[in-house]
Short mmCIF file of C-alpha atoms and ligand atoms in Angstrom, two decimals:
data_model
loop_
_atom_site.label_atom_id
_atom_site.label_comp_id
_atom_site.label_asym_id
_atom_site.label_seq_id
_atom_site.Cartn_x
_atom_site.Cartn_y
_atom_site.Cartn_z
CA UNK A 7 22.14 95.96 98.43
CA UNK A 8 18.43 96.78 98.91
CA UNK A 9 16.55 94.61 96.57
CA UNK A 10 13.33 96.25 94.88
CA UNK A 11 10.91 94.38 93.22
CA UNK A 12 11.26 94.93 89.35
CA UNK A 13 14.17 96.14 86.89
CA UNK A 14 12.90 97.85 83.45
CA UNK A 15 14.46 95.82 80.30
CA UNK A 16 14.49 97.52 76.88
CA UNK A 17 10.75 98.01 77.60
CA UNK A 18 9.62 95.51 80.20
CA UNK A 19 9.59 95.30 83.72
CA UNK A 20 11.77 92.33 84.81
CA UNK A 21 11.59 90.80 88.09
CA UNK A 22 14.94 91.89 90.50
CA UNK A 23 16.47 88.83 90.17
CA UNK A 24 15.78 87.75 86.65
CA UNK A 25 17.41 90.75 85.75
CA UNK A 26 20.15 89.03 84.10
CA UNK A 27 22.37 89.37 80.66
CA UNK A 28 24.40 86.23 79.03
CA UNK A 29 28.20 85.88 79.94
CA UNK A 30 29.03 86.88 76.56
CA UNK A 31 27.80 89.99 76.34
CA UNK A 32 30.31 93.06 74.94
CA UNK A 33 30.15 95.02 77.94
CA UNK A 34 31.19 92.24 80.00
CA UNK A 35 34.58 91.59 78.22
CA UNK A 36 35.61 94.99 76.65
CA UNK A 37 33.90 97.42 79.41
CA UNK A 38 31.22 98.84 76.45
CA UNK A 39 28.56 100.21 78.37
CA UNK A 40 27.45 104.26 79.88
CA UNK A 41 25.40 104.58 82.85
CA UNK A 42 23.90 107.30 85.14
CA UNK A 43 23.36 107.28 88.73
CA UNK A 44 20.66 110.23 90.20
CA UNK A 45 18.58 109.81 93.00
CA UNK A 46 14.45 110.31 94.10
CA UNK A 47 13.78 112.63 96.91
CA UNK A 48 10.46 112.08 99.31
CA UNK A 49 9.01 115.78 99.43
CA UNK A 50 5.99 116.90 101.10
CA UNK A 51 4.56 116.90 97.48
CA UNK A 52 5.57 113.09 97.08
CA UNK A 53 8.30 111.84 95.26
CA UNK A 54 10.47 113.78 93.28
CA UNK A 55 13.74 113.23 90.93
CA UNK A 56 16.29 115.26 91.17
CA UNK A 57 17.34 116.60 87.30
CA UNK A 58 16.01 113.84 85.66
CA UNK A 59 16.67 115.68 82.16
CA UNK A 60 20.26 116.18 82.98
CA UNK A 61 20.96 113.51 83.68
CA UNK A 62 19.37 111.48 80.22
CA UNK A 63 20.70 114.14 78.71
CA UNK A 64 24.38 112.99 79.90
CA UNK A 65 23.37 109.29 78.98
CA UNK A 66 23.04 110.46 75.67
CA UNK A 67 26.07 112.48 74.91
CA UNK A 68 28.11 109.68 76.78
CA UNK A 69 26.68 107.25 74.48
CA UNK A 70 27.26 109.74 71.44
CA UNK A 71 30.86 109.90 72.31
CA UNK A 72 31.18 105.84 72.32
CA UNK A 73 29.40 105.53 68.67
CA UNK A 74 26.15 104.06 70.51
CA UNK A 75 22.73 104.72 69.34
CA UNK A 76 20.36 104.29 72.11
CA UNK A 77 17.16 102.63 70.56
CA UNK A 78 14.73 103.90 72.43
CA UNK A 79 13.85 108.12 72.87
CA UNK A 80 14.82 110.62 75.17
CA UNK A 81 11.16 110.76 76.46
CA UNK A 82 10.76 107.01 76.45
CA UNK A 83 13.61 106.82 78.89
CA UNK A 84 12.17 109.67 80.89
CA UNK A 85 9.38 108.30 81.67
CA UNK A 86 10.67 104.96 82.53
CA UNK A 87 12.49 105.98 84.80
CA UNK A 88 9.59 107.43 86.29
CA UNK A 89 7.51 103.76 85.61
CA UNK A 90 10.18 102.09 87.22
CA UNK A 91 10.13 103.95 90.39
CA UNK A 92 6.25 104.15 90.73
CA UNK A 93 6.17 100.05 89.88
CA UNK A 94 8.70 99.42 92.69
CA UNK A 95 6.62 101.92 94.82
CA UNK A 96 9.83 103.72 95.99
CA UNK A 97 9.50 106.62 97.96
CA UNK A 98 13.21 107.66 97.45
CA UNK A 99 15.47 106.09 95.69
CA UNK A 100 19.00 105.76 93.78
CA UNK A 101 18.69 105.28 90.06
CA UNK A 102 20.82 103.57 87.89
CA UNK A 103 19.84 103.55 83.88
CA UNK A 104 22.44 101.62 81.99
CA UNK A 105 23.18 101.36 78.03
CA UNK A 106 25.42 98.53 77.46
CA UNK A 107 26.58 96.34 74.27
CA UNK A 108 25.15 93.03 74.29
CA UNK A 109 25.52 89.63 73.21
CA UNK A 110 25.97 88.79 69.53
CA UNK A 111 29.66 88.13 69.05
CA UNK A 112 33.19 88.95 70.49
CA UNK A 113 35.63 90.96 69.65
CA UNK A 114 36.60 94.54 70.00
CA UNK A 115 34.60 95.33 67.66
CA UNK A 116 31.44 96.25 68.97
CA UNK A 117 29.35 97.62 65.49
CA UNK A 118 27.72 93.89 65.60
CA UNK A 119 26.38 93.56 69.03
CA UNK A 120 23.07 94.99 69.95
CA UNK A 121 22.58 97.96 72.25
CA UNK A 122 20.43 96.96 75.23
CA UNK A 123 19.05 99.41 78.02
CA UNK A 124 18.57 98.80 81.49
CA UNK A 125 17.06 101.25 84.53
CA UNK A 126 17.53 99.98 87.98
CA UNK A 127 15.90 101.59 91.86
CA UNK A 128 16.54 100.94 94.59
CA UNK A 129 16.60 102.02 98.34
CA UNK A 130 20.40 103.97 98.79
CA UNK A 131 21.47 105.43 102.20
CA UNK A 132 24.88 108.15 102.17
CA UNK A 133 27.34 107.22 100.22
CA UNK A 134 30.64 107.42 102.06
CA UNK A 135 29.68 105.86 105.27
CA UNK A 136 26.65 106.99 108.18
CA UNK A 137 28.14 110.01 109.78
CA UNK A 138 29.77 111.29 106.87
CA UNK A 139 27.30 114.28 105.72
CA UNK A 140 27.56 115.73 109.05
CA UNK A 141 31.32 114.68 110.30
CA UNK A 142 33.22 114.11 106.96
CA UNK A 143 35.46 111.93 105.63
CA UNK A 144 39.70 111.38 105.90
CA UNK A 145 40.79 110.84 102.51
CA UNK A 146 44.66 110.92 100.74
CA UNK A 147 45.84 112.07 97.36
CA UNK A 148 45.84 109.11 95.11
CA UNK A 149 49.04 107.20 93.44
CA UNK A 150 46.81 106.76 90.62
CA UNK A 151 46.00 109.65 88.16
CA UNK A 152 42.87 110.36 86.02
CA UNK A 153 43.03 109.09 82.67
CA UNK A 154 44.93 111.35 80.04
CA UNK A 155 42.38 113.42 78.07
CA UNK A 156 43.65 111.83 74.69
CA UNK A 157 43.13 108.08 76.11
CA UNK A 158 39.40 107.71 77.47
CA UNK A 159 36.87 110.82 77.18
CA UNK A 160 36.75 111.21 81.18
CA UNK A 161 33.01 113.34 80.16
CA UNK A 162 31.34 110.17 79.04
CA UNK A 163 30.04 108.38 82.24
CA UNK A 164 31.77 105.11 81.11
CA UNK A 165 31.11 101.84 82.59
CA UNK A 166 35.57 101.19 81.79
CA UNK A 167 36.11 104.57 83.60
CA UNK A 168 35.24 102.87 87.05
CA UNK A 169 38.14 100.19 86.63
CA UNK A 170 40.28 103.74 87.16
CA UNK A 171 37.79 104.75 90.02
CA UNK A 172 38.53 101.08 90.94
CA UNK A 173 41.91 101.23 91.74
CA UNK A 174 41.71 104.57 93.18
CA UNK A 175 38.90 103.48 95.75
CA UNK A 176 40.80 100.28 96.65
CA UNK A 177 44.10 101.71 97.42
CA UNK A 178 42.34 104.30 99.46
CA UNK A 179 40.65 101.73 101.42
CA UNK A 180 43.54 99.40 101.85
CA UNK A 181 45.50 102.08 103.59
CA UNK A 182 42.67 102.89 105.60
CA UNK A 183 41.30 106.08 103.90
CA UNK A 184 37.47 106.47 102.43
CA UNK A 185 38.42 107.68 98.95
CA UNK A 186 41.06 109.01 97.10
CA UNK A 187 41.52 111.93 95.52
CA UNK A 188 43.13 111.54 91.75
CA UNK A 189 45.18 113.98 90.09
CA UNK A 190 45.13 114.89 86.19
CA UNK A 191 48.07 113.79 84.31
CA UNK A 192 49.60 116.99 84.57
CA UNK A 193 49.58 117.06 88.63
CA UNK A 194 46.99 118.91 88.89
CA UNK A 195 43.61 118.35 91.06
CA UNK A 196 40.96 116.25 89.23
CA UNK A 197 38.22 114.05 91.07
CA UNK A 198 37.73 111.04 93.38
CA UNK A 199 36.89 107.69 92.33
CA UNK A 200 33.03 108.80 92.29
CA UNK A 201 32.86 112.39 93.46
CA UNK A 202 33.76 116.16 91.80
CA UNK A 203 35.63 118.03 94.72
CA UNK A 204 35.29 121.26 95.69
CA UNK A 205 37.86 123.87 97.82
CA UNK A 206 37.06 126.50 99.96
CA UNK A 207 40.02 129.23 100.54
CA UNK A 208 39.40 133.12 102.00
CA UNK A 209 35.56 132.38 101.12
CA UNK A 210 36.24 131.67 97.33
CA UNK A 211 35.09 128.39 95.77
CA UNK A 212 37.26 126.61 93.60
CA UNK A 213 36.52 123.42 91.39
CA UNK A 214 38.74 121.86 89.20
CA UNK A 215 37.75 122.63 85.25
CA UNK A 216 36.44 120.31 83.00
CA UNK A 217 40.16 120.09 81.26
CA UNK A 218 41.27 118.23 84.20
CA UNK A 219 39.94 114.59 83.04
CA UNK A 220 36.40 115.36 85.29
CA UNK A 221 33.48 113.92 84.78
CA UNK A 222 30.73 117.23 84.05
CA UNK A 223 28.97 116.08 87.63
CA UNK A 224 25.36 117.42 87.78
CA UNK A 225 25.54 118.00 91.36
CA UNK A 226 28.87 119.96 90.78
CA UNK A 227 26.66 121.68 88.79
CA UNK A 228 24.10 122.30 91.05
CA UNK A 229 26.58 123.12 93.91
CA UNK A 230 27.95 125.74 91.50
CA UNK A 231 24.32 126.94 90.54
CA UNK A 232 23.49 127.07 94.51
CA UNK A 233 26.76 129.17 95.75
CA UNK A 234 26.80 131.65 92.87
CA UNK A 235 23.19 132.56 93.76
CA UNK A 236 24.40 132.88 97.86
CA UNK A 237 26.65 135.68 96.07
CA UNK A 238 29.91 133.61 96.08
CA UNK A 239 32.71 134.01 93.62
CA UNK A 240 32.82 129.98 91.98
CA UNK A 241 36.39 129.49 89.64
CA UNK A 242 36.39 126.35 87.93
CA UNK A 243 40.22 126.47 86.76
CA UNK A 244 43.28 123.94 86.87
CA UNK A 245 43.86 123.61 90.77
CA UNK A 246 47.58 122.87 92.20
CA UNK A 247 47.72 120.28 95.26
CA UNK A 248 48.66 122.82 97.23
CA UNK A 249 45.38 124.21 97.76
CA UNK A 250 44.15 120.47 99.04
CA UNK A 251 46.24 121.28 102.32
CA UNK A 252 45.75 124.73 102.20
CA UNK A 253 42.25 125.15 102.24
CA UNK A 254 39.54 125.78 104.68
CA UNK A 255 37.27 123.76 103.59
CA UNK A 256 37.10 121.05 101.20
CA UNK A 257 34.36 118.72 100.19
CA UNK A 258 33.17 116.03 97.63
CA UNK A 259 29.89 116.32 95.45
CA UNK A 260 27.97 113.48 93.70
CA UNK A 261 24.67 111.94 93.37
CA UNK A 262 25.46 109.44 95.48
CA UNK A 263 27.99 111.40 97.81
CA UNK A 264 25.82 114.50 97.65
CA UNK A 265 27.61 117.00 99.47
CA UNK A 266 30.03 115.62 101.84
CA UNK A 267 33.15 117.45 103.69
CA UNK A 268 36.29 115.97 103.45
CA UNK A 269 37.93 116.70 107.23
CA UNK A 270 41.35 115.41 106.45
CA UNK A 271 43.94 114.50 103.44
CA UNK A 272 46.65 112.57 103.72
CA UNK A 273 46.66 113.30 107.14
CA UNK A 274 46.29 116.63 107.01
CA UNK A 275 43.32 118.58 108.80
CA UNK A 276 41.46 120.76 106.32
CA UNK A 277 40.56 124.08 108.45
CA UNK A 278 39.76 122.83 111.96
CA UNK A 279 38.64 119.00 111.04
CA UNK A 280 35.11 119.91 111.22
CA UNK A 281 32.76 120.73 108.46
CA UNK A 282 32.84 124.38 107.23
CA UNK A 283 30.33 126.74 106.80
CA UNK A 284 30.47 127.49 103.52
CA UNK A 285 29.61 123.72 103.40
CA UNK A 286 27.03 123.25 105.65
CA UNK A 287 25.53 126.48 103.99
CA UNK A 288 25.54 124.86 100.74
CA UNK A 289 24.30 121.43 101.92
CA UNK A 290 21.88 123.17 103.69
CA UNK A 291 20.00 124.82 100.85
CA UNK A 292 20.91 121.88 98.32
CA UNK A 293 18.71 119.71 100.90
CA UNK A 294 16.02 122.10 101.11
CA UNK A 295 15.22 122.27 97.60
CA UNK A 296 15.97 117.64 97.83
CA UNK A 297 13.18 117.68 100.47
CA UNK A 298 11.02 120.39 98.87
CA UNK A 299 11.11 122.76 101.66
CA UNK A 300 12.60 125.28 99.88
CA UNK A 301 10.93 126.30 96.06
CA UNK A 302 12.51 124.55 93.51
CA UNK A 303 13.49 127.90 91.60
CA UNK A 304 16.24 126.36 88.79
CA UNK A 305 13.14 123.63 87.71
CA UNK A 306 15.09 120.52 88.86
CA UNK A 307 12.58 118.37 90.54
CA UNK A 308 10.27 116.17 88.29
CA UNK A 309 7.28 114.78 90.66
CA UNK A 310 6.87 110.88 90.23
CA UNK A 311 2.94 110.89 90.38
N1 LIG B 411 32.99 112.00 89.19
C1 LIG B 411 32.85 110.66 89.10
C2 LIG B 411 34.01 109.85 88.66
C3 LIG B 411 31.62 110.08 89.42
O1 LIG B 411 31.49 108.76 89.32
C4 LIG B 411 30.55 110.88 89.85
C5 LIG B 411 29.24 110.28 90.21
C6 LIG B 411 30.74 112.28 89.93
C7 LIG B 411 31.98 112.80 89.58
C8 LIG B 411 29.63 113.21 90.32
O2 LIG B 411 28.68 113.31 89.29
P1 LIG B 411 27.14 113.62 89.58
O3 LIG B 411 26.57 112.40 90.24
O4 LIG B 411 26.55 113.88 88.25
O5 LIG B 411 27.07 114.79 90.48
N2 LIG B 411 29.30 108.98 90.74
C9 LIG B 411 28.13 108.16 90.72
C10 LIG B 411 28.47 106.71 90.94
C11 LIG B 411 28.79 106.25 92.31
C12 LIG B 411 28.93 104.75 92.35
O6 LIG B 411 29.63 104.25 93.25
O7 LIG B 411 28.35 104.06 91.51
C13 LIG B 411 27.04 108.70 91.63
O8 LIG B 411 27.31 109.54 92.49
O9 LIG B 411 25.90 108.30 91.46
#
């Protein structure tokens, strides 16, 4: 990874690779920690984050669900984040702030260890490989499933979450897909190991709801937000497999993913292999509000300087 300079620490700005926490930590045995990932945009009006409130505002309620009281304010982490970025004189960026149980003692219980608070930039190219944005990605339908809803709250952005994301990624890989798309416990379309998907079928947009074991992505959001203002018809609602290969266009969302087509699953071309225009109409005007050349008109960018 791109190194930057400095790492903010419960307050202070830590050099990159002092940035370190001892072995014994609660989050490094027992997987207690909640995270964000968003990214900062270079606009012709300098640098700008994309839904920087959203997305503390998710770092709270994912910390709310885990019993975790984040000791420092919803404004204080606001504007580090901003600190952070302006210290490591980033132009764009990928952000990472990162509430985790620290060291004190072991044990599942975590009530005795303090809460610490990390926020990490640094320099982030596309997610799922160079060409993807514009050529898309082949990707197959998971062996492994989302977690049940009754087991871990698939809404917090959990640190343990990605050892499901884990698997899911690395079987994907191994049999020589980029991701994998996981399914809900009931068989029904959730997410992939880091993305929200989205189908495309007779020009209505489909997204799975959030009672499929999703995580609430802000960019799913903002896709949603985007199409419904182009005048399409969005249904978030349980989605049978059957649309993955029946679709005629399909495509992954994230902050780090962004808005990338999916051109095959399991083999299977989705409409003609190439990246739809529903797609490329929605990355489109996603980008232009990214790189400020279109106005900003739902309030989502928050100017660094
Ligand atoms: N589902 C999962 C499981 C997920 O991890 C992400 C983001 C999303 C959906 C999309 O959410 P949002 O970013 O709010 O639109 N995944 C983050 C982590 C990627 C990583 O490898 O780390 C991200 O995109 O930043």
């Amino acid at each position: 990874m791109k190194k930057a300079k400095y790492i903010w620490m419960d307050g202070k700005f830590v050099k990159w690779d002092d940035a370190k926490i001892h072995l014994l930590s609660h989050v490094v045995h027992y997987g207690s920690g909640v995270f964000e990932g968003f990214r900062a945009y270079k606009t012709k009006k300098g640098t700008a984050i994309f839904r920087l409130d959203d997305h503390i505002k998710r770092l709270f309620l994912s910390a709310k669900m885990y019993r975790m009281k984040i000791p420092h304010s919803y404004d204080k982490l606001k504007k580090s984040t901003i600190e952070i970025i302006k210290k490591n004189k980033l132009t764009s960026c990928y952000i990472r702030p990162i509430v985790y149980r620290g060291y004190e003692t072991l044990g599942v219980d975590p009530n005795p260890c303090p809460i610490n608070v990390g926020i990490a930039v640094w320099e982030w190219g596309s997610y799922l490989g160079k060409d993807a944005l514009d050529n898309g990605v082949d990707v197959m339908v998971s062996s492994w499933r989302r977690m049940a809803p009754d087991t871990m709250p698939a809404m917090a952005k959990a640190v343990a979450n990605y050892m499901n994301s884990q698997l899911i990624k690395m079987e994907a890989l191994a049999y020589g897909f980029t991701e994998g798309i996981a399914l809900d416990v009931l068989g029904y379309i959730s997410e992939g190991s880091g993305e929200n998907i989205f189908l495309v079928r007779d020009n209505i947009i489909y997204t799975p709801s959030f009672g499929s074991s999703i995580l609430l992505g802000i960019t799913r959001d903002s896709v949603i937000k985007i199409a419904k203002g182009l005048g399409y018809t969005v249904k978030e609602m349980r989605i049978p497999r059957d649309l993955l290969y029946t679709s005629d266009e399909v495509f992954f969302t994230g902050s780090a993913a962004e808005i990338t087509p999916i051109r095959s699953i399991d083999k299977i071309p989705i409409g003609d292999g190439k990246k739809g225009n529903i797609t490329k109409k929605l990355q489109d005007e996603l980008f232009a509000i990214l790189n400020g050349k279109k106005k900003d008109k739902f309030g989502w960018l928050t100017y660094v300087k």
